[in-house]
């Protein structure tokens, strides 16, 4: 039986294969053809929820940087209920790993009715979302055999960045070295090392067994790494957890911290907030017994270092993996069977998915 841990460990092969030159060219061909047919976009709207939203939002700053266009990521239900988005939207991207999210589909249908060109990012081209879209960009990973997405998250991050690069190409914009497709490949090529280094986090028995209330704090693009960590820990461990932006965390949430709480900080070494993150880690350690920083830099006291050089704008591709591993390890310590849905009547009752 395939487990979530197996999927986490399979990412170097699965995501790596999706980034091979021939695969990227084939997967982006429908988008390339659509961009040749439509007016030059001035603003991109993304419809996504849950882990899909976290993944695409983590790449939002990268896409804005390479395209020079504003990118607005909207919870599809808000778009359906209020429709308050800018008038200059020229392209809509709907993201759903399995293509069955009912809210993303509802938002996509409204976009289509408004005459907006619709691109689907999905692992299932022949899905309700895929059939609705004007162009489908396949995530290139096939089916993910477990309930809780890991491969789908990193594949969505990588594919979102590739979509940004393709849009930049259509606009005649050069992409900075390191932020191009080769740069994405270089980050994913580091996955074996990252998975190995991250064992320092998940093999910390005290940190795993003491998890009762967890705060994950990030900055820059890694705000959404923190939010994805929140999603994955909540889904799999069923404990109170929050993901937050560093400065926002210090304006309110910090005052709930207790001695036995766990604080996990995310540091993209060399990023604008790196020094501030280390400073806050020192402060938090005065008041909590379990404070650890996960960094792209070197390991040190209370620092799990991945020891990789990655651009800040692509760093979520690297930094999300340790939190996937931590989620699995804590869930297993708590004796949670992740093959069984916590609420087997939820999807039917709330109609969050369509057939």
Coordinates of C-alpha atoms in Angstrom, one line a residue:
X1 CA 0.0 0.0 0.0
X2 CA 1.3 3.5 -0.9
X3 CA 1.5 5.9 2.0
X4 CA 1.9 9.6 2.2
X5 CA 5.5 9.1 3.2
X6 CA 6.1 7.1 0.0
X7 CA 4.7 10.0 -2.0
X8 CA 6.9 12.5 -0.3
X9 CA 9.9 10.4 -1.0
X10 CA 8.8 9.8 -4.6
X11 CA 8.9 13.5 -5.5
X12 CA 12.5 13.6 -6.9
X13 CA 11.4 11.0 -9.5
X14 CA 7.8 12.1 -10.2
X15 CA 8.3 15.9 -10.2
X16 CA 11.7 15.5 -11.8
X17 CA 10.2 13.6 -14.7
X18 CA 7.5 16.2 -15.2
X19 CA 10.3 18.8 -15.8
X20 CA 12.1 16.9 -18.5
X21 CA 12.4 19.1 -21.6
X22 CA 10.1 17.0 -23.8
X23 CA 7.4 16.9 -21.0
X24 CA 7.6 20.6 -20.4
X25 CA 7.2 21.4 -24.0
X26 CA 4.2 19.1 -24.5
X27 CA 2.5 20.2 -21.3
X28 CA 2.8 23.9 -22.1
X29 CA 1.8 23.6 -25.8
X30 CA -1.9 24.2 -25.2
X31 CA -1.1 27.3 -23.2
X32 CA 1.3 28.5 -25.9
X33 CA -1.4 28.1 -28.5
X34 CA -4.0 29.9 -26.5
X35 CA -1.6 32.9 -25.8
X36 CA -1.1 33.2 -29.5
X37 CA -4.9 33.5 -30.1
X38 CA -5.9 36.0 -27.3
X39 CA -5.1 39.6 -26.6
X40 CA -2.0 40.4 -24.6
X41 CA -3.1 39.9 -20.9
X42 CA -2.7 42.8 -18.6
X43 CA -3.7 41.0 -15.4
X44 CA -4.0 37.3 -14.4
X45 CA -6.7 35.9 -12.2
X46 CA -6.1 32.6 -10.4
X47 CA -8.9 30.5 -9.0
X48 CA -7.8 28.0 -6.4
X49 CA -8.6 26.7 -2.9
X50 CA -6.8 24.6 -0.3
X51 CA -3.4 23.2 -1.1
X52 CA -3.8 24.3 -4.7
X53 CA -4.2 27.9 -3.5
X54 CA -1.2 27.6 -1.2
X55 CA 1.0 26.1 -4.0
X56 CA 0.1 28.7 -6.7
X57 CA 0.3 31.6 -4.2
X58 CA 3.8 30.5 -3.2
X59 CA 4.8 31.1 -6.9
X60 CA 2.8 34.3 -7.3
X61 CA 5.8 36.6 -6.6
X62 CA 7.9 34.6 -9.1
X63 CA 5.2 34.9 -11.8
X64 CA 4.7 38.6 -11.2
X65 CA 8.5 39.1 -11.4
X66 CA 9.0 37.2 -14.6
X67 CA 5.9 38.5 -16.4
X68 CA 5.7 42.0 -15.1
X69 CA 1.9 41.5 -14.7
X70 CA -0.2 41.6 -11.5
X71 CA -1.5 38.2 -10.4
X72 CA -4.5 38.0 -8.1
X73 CA -5.2 34.7 -6.4
X74 CA -8.9 34.4 -5.3
X75 CA -10.8 31.9 -3.3
X76 CA -13.3 30.7 -6.0
X77 CA -16.3 31.0 -3.7
X78 CA -15.6 34.7 -3.2
X79 CA -15.4 35.2 -7.0
X80 CA -18.7 33.3 -7.4
X81 CA -20.5 35.2 -4.6
X82 CA -19.1 38.7 -5.1
X83 CA -17.2 38.8 -8.4
X84 CA -15.2 41.8 -7.2
X85 CA -12.1 41.5 -9.3
X86 CA -10.4 44.0 -11.5
X87 CA -11.8 44.9 -14.9
X88 CA -8.5 44.4 -16.7
X89 CA -8.3 40.6 -16.1
X90 CA -7.2 39.1 -19.4
X91 CA -6.5 35.5 -18.4
X92 CA -8.0 33.2 -15.8
X93 CA -6.1 30.2 -14.5
X94 CA -8.1 27.6 -12.5
X95 CA -6.1 25.2 -10.4
X96 CA -7.3 21.8 -9.1
X97 CA -5.1 18.8 -8.9
X98 CA -7.9 16.3 -9.7
X99 CA -10.1 18.8 -11.5
X100 CA -13.1 18.1 -9.3
X101 CA -13.2 21.0 -6.8
X102 CA -16.8 22.2 -6.9
X103 CA -16.0 25.8 -5.9
X104 CA -13.2 26.1 -8.5
X105 CA -15.5 24.7 -11.2
X106 CA -18.2 27.2 -10.2
X107 CA -15.8 30.1 -10.5
X108 CA -14.4 28.8 -13.8
X109 CA -17.9 28.6 -15.2
X110 CA -18.5 32.3 -14.4
X111 CA -15.2 33.2 -16.0
X112 CA -16.2 31.4 -19.1
X113 CA -19.6 33.0 -19.2
X114 CA -17.8 36.4 -18.9
X115 CA -15.8 35.5 -22.1
X116 CA -12.5 35.3 -20.3
X117 CA -9.9 32.8 -21.6
X118 CA -9.6 29.9 -19.1
X119 CA -6.6 27.8 -18.5
X120 CA -6.8 24.7 -16.2
X121 CA -3.8 23.4 -14.2
X122 CA -4.7 19.9 -13.3
X123 CA -3.3 16.4 -13.2
X124 CA -6.4 15.0 -14.8
X125 CA -6.9 16.5 -18.3
X126 CA -10.2 14.6 -18.8
X127 CA -11.8 16.0 -15.7
X128 CA -14.7 18.4 -15.3
X129 CA -12.3 21.3 -15.0
X130 CA -10.2 20.1 -17.9
X131 CA -13.2 19.7 -20.2
X132 CA -14.4 23.2 -19.3
X133 CA -11.1 25.0 -20.0
X134 CA -9.8 26.6 -23.3
X135 CA -6.4 25.1 -22.6
X136 CA -5.2 22.4 -20.1
X137 CA -1.7 22.4 -18.6
X138 CA -1.2 19.0 -17.2
X139 CA 0.7 18.8 -14.0
X140 CA 2.6 15.9 -15.4
X141 CA 2.5 13.6 -12.3
X142 CA -0.4 11.3 -13.0
X143 CA -2.6 10.1 -10.1
X144 CA -1.5 10.7 -6.5
X145 CA -2.5 7.6 -4.6
X146 CA -3.2 9.1 -1.2
X147 CA -5.8 11.5 0.3
X148 CA -3.4 14.3 1.3
X149 CA -1.5 15.9 -1.5
X150 CA 2.3 16.2 -1.5
X151 CA 3.5 15.5 -5.0
X152 CA 0.6 17.6 -6.2
X153 CA 1.7 20.5 -4.2
X154 CA 5.3 20.6 -5.5
X155 CA 4.2 19.8 -9.0
X156 CA 1.7 22.7 -8.9
X157 CA 4.4 25.1 -7.7
X158 CA 6.7 24.0 -10.4
X159 CA 4.0 24.1 -13.1
X160 CA 2.8 27.5 -12.0
X161 CA 6.3 28.9 -12.3
X162 CA 6.6 27.3 -15.8
X163 CA 3.3 29.0 -16.8
X164 CA 4.7 32.3 -15.7
X165 CA 7.8 31.7 -17.8
X166 CA 5.6 30.9 -20.8
X167 CA 3.5 34.0 -20.4
X168 CA 6.7 36.0 -20.1
X169 CA 7.9 34.4 -23.4
X170 CA 4.7 35.4 -25.1
X171 CA 5.2 39.0 -23.9
X172 CA 8.8 39.1 -25.2
X173 CA 10.3 39.3 -21.7
X174 CA 13.6 37.7 -20.9
X175 CA 13.6 35.6 -17.7
X176 CA 16.4 36.0 -15.2
X177 CA 18.9 33.1 -15.1
X178 CA 18.0 31.0 -12.1
X179 CA 14.3 31.8 -12.3
X180 CA 13.8 30.0 -15.7
X181 CA 12.9 26.4 -16.4
X182 CA 16.5 25.3 -15.8
X183 CA 16.4 27.1 -12.4
X184 CA 13.3 25.1 -11.5
X185 CA 15.0 21.9 -12.6
X186 CA 18.0 22.7 -10.4
X187 CA 15.8 23.1 -7.3
X188 CA 14.0 19.8 -7.9
X189 CA 17.4 18.1 -8.6
X190 CA 18.2 19.0 -5.0
X191 CA 15.3 17.0 -3.6
X192 CA 17.2 13.9 -2.6
X193 CA 19.6 16.1 -0.5
X194 CA 16.6 18.1 1.0
X195 CA 14.8 14.9 2.0
X196 CA 17.9 13.6 3.6
X197 CA 18.7 16.9 5.5
X198 CA 15.0 17.2 6.6
X199 CA 15.4 14.0 8.6
X200 CA 17.0 16.2 11.2
X201 CA 13.6 17.7 11.8
X202 CA 11.5 14.6 11.7
X203 CA 13.9 12.4 13.6
X204 CA 13.8 14.8 16.5
X205 CA 11.7 12.7 18.8
X206 CA 11.0 15.4 21.3
X207 CA 9.8 17.8 18.6
X208 CA 7.5 15.1 17.1
X209 CA 6.1 13.8 20.4
X210 CA 5.6 17.3 22.0
X211 CA 3.5 18.6 19.1
X212 CA 0.3 19.9 20.7
X213 CA -0.1 23.4 19.3
X214 CA 2.0 24.3 16.3
X215 CA 2.7 27.7 14.7
X216 CA 4.5 27.8 11.4
X217 CA 5.8 31.2 10.4
X218 CA 7.2 32.4 7.1
X219 CA 7.8 35.5 5.0
X220 CA 7.9 36.5 1.4
X221 CA 6.8 33.6 -0.9
X222 CA 7.2 31.3 2.1
X223 CA 4.1 32.8 3.8
X224 CA 2.3 30.2 1.6
X225 CA 4.8 27.5 2.6
X226 CA 3.7 28.2 6.1
X227 CA 0.0 28.1 5.1
X228 CA 0.5 24.8 3.3
X229 CA 2.3 23.4 6.4
X230 CA -0.8 24.5 8.4
X231 CA -3.0 22.7 5.9
X232 CA -1.0 19.5 5.9
X233 CA -0.5 19.4 9.7
X234 CA -4.2 20.1 10.4
X235 CA -5.3 17.4 7.8
X236 CA -3.0 14.7 9.0
X237 CA -2.3 15.3 12.7
X238 CA -5.6 16.8 13.8
X239 CA -4.1 19.3 16.3
X240 CA -4.4 23.1 16.5
X241 CA -2.0 24.7 14.0
X242 CA -1.7 28.1 12.4
X243 CA 0.4 29.3 9.5
X244 CA 1.3 33.0 9.5
X245 CA 3.4 35.8 8.0
X246 CA 6.2 36.8 10.3
X247 CA 5.3 40.4 10.9
X248 CA 1.5 39.6 11.1
X249 CA 2.3 36.8 13.7
X250 CA 4.0 39.4 15.9
X251 CA 0.9 41.6 15.9
X252 CA -1.5 39.5 17.9
X253 CA -1.0 35.7 17.5
X254 CA 2.3 35.9 19.4
X255 CA 0.5 36.6 22.7
X256 CA -1.1 33.1 22.7
X257 CA 2.3 31.4 22.9
X258 CA 2.8 29.0 25.8
X259 CA 5.9 27.3 27.1
X260 CA 4.8 23.9 25.6
X261 CA 3.9 25.3 22.1
X262 CA 5.9 24.4 19.0
X263 CA 7.1 27.2 16.7
X264 CA 8.5 26.3 13.3
X265 CA 10.1 29.2 11.4
X266 CA 10.9 29.2 7.7
X267 CA 14.1 30.9 6.5
X268 CA 15.2 31.4 2.9
X269 CA 18.8 32.3 3.6
X270 CA 19.7 35.7 2.1
X271 CA 16.1 36.8 1.6
X272 CA 14.9 40.2 2.8
X273 CA 13.4 38.7 6.0
X274 CA 16.2 36.3 6.8
X275 CA 17.9 38.3 9.6
X276 CA 14.5 39.2 11.0
X277 CA 13.5 35.5 11.1
X278 CA 16.6 34.6 13.0
X279 CA 16.1 37.5 15.4
X280 CA 12.5 36.3 16.1
X281 CA 13.7 32.7 16.6
X282 CA 16.0 33.9 19.4
X283 CA 13.1 35.8 21.0
X284 CA 10.6 32.9 20.7
X285 CA 13.0 30.5 22.3
X286 CA 12.9 32.5 25.5
X287 CA 9.2 31.8 25.8
X288 CA 8.7 28.4 24.1
X289 CA 10.6 25.1 24.7
X290 CA 10.2 24.0 21.1
X291 CA 11.4 26.5 18.5
X292 CA 13.1 25.3 15.3
X293 CA 14.0 27.2 12.1
X294 CA 14.0 25.3 8.8
X295 CA 16.5 27.1 6.6
X296 CA 17.9 26.7 3.1
X297 CA 21.3 27.5 4.8
X298 CA 23.5 25.5 7.1
X299 CA 22.4 23.6 10.2
X300 CA 23.1 25.0 13.7
X301 CA 21.6 25.1 17.1
X302 CA 17.8 24.9 16.7
X303 CA 18.3 25.3 12.9
X304 CA 17.5 22.5 10.5
X305 CA 19.7 23.4 7.5
X306 CA 19.0 22.1 4.0
X307 CA 22.3 23.5 2.8
X308 CA 21.0 24.4 -0.6
X309 CA 21.4 27.4 -2.8
X310 CA 18.0 28.4 -4.3
X311 CA 16.6 31.7 -5.4
X312 CA 14.2 33.3 -2.8
X313 CA 11.4 33.4 -5.4
X314 CA 11.7 29.6 -5.9
X315 CA 12.5 28.7 -2.3
X316 CA 9.0 27.3 -1.5
X317 CA 9.8 24.4 -3.9
X318 CA 12.5 23.4 -1.5
X319 CA 11.2 24.4 1.9
X320 CA 7.8 22.8 1.7
X321 CA 9.2 19.2 1.8
X322 CA 10.4 19.2 5.4
X323 CA 6.8 20.1 6.6
X324 CA 5.3 17.3 4.5
X325 CA 7.7 14.9 6.3
X326 CA 6.9 16.4 9.7
X327 CA 3.2 16.1 9.1
X328 CA 3.5 12.4 8.3
X329 CA 5.8 11.7 11.3
X330 CA 3.6 13.5 13.8
X331 CA 0.5 11.8 12.4
X332 CA 2.0 8.4 12.9
X333 CA 3.1 9.2 16.4
X334 CA -0.5 10.1 17.1
X335 CA -1.7 6.8 15.7
X336 CA -3.7 8.3 12.9
X337 CA -4.7 6.1 9.9
X338 CA -4.3 8.4 6.9
X339 CA -6.0 5.9 4.6
X340 CA -9.3 6.6 6.4
X341 CA -11.1 9.9 5.9
X342 CA -11.8 11.7 9.2
X343 CA -15.4 12.5 8.1
X344 CA -16.6 10.1 5.5
X345 CA -19.8 12.0 5.0
X346 CA -18.1 15.4 4.5
X347 CA -17.8 15.6 0.7
X348 CA -21.3 14.3 0.1
X349 CA -22.9 16.6 2.7
X350 CA -21.0 19.8 1.7
X351 CA -20.6 18.8 -2.0
X352 CA -17.0 20.0 -2.2
X353 CA -16.2 17.7 -5.1
X354 CA -18.0 16.7 -8.3
X355 CA -17.8 13.4 -10.1

